mmCIF file of N, CA and C in Angstrom:
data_model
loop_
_atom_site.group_PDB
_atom_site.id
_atom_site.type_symbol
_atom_site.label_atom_id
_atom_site.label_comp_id
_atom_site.label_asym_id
_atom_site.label_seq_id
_atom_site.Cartn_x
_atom_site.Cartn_y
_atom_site.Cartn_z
ATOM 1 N N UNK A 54 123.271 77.307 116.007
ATOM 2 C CA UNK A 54 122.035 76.558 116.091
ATOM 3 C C UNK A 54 121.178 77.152 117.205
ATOM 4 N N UNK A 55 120.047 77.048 117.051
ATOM 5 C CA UNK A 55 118.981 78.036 117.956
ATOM 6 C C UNK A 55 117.544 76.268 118.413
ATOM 7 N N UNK A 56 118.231 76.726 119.854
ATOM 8 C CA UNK A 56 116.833 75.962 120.200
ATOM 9 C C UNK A 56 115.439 76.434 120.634
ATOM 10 N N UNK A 57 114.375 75.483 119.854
ATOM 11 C CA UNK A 57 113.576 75.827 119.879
ATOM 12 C C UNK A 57 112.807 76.117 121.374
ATOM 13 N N UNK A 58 111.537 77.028 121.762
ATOM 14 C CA UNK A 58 111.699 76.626 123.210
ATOM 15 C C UNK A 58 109.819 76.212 123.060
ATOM 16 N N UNK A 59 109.998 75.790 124.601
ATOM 17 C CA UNK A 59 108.993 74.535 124.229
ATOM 18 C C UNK A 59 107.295 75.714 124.430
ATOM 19 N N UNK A 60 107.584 76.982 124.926
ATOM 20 C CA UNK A 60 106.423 77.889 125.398
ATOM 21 C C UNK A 60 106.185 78.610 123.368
ATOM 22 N N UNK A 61 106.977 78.391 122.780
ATOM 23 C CA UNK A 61 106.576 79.045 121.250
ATOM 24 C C UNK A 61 106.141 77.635 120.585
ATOM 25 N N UNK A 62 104.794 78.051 119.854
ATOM 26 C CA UNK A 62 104.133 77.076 118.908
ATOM 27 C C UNK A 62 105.007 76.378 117.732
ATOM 28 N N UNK A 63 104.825 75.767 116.819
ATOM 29 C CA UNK A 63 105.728 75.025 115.755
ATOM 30 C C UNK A 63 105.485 76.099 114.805
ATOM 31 N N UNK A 64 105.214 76.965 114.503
ATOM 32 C CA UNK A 64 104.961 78.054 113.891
ATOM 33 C C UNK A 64 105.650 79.120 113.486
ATOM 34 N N UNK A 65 106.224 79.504 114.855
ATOM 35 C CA UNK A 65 106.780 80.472 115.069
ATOM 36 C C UNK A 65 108.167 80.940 114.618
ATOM 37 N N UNK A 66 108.322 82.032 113.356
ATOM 38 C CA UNK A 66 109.535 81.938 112.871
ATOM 39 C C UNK A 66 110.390 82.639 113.453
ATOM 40 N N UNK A 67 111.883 81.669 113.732
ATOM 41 C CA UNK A 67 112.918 82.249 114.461
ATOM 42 C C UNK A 67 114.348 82.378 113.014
ATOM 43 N N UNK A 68 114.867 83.627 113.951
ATOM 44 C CA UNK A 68 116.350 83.874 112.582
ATOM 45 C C UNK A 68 116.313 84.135 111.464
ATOM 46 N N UNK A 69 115.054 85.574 111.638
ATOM 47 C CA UNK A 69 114.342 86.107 110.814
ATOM 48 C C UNK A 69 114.832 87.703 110.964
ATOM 49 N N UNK A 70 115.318 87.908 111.982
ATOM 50 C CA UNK A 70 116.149 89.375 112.060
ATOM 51 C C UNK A 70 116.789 89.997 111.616
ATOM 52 N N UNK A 71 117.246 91.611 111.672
ATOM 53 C CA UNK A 71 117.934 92.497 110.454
ATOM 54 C C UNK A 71 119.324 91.894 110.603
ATOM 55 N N UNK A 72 119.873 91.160 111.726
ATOM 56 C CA UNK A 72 121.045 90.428 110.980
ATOM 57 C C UNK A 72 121.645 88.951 110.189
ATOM 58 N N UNK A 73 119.881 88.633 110.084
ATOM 59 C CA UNK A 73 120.320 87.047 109.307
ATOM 60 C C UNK A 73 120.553 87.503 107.698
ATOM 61 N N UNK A 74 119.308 89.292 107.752
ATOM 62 C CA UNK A 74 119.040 89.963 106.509
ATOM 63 C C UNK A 74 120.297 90.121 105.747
ATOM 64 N N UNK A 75 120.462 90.768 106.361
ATOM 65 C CA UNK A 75 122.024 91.292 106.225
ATOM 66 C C UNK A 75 123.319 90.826 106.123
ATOM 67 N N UNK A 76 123.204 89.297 106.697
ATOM 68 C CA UNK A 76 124.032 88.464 106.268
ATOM 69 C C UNK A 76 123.642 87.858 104.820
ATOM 70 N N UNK A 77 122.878 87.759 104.910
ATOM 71 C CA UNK A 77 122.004 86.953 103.355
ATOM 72 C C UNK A 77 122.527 87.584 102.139
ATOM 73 N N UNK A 78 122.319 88.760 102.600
ATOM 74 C CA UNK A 78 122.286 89.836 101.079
ATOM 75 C C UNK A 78 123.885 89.736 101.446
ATOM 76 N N UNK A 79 124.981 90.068 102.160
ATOM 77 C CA UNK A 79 126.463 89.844 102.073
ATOM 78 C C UNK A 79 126.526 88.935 101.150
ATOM 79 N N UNK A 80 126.412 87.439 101.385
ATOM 80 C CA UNK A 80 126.866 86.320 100.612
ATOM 81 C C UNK A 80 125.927 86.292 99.519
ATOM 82 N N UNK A 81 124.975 86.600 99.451
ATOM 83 C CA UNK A 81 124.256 87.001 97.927
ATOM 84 C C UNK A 81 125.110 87.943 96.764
ATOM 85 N N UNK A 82 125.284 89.171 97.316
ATOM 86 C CA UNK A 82 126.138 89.845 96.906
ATOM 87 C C UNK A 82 127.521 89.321 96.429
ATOM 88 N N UNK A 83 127.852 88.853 97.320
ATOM 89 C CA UNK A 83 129.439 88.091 97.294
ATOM 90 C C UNK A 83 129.597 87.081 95.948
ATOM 91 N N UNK A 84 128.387 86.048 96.046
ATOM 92 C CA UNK A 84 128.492 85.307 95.247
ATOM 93 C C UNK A 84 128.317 85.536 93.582
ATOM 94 N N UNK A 85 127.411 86.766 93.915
ATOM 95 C CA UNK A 85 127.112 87.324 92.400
ATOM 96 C C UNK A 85 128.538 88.070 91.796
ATOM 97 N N UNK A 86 129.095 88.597 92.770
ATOM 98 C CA UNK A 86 130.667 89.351 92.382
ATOM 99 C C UNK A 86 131.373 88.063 91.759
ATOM 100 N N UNK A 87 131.321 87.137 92.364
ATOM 101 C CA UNK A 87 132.401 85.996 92.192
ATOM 102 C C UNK A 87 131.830 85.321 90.761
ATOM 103 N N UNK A 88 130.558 85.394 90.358
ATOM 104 C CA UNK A 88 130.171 84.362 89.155
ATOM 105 C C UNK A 88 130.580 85.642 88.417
ATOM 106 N N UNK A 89 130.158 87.045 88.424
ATOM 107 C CA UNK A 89 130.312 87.604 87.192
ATOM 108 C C UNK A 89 131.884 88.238 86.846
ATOM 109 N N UNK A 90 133.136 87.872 87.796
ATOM 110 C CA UNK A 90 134.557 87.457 88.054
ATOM 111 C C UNK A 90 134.856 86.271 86.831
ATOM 112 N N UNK A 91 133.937 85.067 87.431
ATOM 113 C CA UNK A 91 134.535 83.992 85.950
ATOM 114 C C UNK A 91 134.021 84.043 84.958
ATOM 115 N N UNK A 92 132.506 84.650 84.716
ATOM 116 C CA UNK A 92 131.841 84.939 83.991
ATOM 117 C C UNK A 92 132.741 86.112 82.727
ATOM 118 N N UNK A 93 133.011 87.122 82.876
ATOM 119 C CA UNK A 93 134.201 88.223 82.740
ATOM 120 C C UNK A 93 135.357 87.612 82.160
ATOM 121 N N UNK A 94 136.481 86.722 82.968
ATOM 122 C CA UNK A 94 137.508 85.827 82.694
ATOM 123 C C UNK A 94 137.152 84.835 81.387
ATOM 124 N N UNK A 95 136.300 84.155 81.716
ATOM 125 C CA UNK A 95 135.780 83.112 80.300
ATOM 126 C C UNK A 95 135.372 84.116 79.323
ATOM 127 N N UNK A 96 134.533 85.195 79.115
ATOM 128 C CA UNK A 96 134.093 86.107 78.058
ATOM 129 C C UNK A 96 135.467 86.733 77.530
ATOM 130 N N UNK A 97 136.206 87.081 77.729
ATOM 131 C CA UNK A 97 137.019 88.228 77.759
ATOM 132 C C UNK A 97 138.672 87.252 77.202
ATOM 133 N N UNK A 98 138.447 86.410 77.939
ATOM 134 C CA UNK A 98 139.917 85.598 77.858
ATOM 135 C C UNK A 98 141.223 85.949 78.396
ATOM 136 N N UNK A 99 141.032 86.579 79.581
ATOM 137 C CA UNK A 99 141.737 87.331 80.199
ATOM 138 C C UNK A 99 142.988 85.906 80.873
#
């Protein structure tokens, strides 16, 4: 959790950096592996 500080406007976007990016696209990624896993299993009948 990130506090806000009181000298930046209500505006101002925080946890916007190349590692929130980069986490994002991980579990993006991740999750798309995992649906097209059961996706695969149910088609296939494995």
């Amino acid at each position: 959790m990130q506090w806000r500080s009181a000298s930046t406007g209500p505006d101002a976007m925080r946890g916007t950096g190349d590692d929130q990016i980069s986490y994002a696209t991980g579990w993006t990624i991740s999750g798309l592996a995992t649906l097209g896993t059961i996706v695969a299993i149910w088609v296939f009948g494995i």
